[in-house]
Short mmCIF file of C-alpha atoms in Angstrom, two decimals:
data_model
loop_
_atom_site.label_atom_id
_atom_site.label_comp_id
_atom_site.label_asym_id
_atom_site.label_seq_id
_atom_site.Cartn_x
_atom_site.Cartn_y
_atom_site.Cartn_z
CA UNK A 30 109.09 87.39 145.34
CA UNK A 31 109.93 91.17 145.95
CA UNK A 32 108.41 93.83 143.60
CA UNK A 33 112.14 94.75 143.79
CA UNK A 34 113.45 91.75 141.68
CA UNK A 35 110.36 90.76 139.84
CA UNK A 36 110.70 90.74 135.89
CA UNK A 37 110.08 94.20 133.75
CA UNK A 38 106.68 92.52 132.87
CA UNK A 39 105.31 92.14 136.50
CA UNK A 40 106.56 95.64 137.55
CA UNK A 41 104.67 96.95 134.36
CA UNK A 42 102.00 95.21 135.63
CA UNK A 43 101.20 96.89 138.95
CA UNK A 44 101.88 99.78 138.00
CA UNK A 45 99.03 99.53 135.44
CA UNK A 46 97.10 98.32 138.04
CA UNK A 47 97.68 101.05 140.37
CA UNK A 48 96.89 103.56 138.31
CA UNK A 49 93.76 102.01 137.04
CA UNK A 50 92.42 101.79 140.19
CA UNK A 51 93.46 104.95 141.64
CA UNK A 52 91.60 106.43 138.60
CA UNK A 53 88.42 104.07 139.38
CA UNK A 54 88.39 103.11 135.63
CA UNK A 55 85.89 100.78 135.05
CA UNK A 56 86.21 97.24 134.86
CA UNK A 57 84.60 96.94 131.47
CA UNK A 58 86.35 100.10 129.66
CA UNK A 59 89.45 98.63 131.15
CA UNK A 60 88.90 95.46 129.26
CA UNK A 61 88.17 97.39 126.28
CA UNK A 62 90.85 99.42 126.30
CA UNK A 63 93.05 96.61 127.34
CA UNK A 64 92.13 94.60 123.80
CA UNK A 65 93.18 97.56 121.77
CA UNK A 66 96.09 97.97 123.19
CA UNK A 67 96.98 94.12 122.66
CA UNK A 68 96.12 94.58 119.23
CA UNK A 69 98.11 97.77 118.39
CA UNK A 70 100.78 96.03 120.39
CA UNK A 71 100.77 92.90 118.01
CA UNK A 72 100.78 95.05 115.22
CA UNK A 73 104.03 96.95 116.24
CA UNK A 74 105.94 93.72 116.97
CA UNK A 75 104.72 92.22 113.54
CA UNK A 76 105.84 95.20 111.53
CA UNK A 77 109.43 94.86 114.39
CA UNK A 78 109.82 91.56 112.83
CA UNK A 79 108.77 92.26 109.16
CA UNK A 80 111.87 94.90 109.41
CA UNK A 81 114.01 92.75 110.51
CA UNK A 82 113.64 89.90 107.72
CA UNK A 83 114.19 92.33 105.10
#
């Protein structure tokens, strides 16, 4: 599979990637930093969803 056609996730992915390596984050504030983005993530689509059952 191409870059080219791969799903908005995957292409989100490496670009991530890329740019945490270029940077030479790392590994473990990645992580970190990875977690709190999940959960601030999580948080956003609950409150999405909350909004729309109103």
């Amino acid at each position: 599979m191409s870059l080219e056609t791969a799903s908005d996730e995957i292409k989100l992915a490496v670009d991530l990637i890329q740019l945490l390596e270029e940077n030479r984050i790392p590994t473990a504030t990645v992580l970190a930093a990875l977690v709190i983005v999940q959960r601030d993530y999580e948080q956003k689509s609950a409150a999405e969803n909350d909004a729309n059952n109103v």
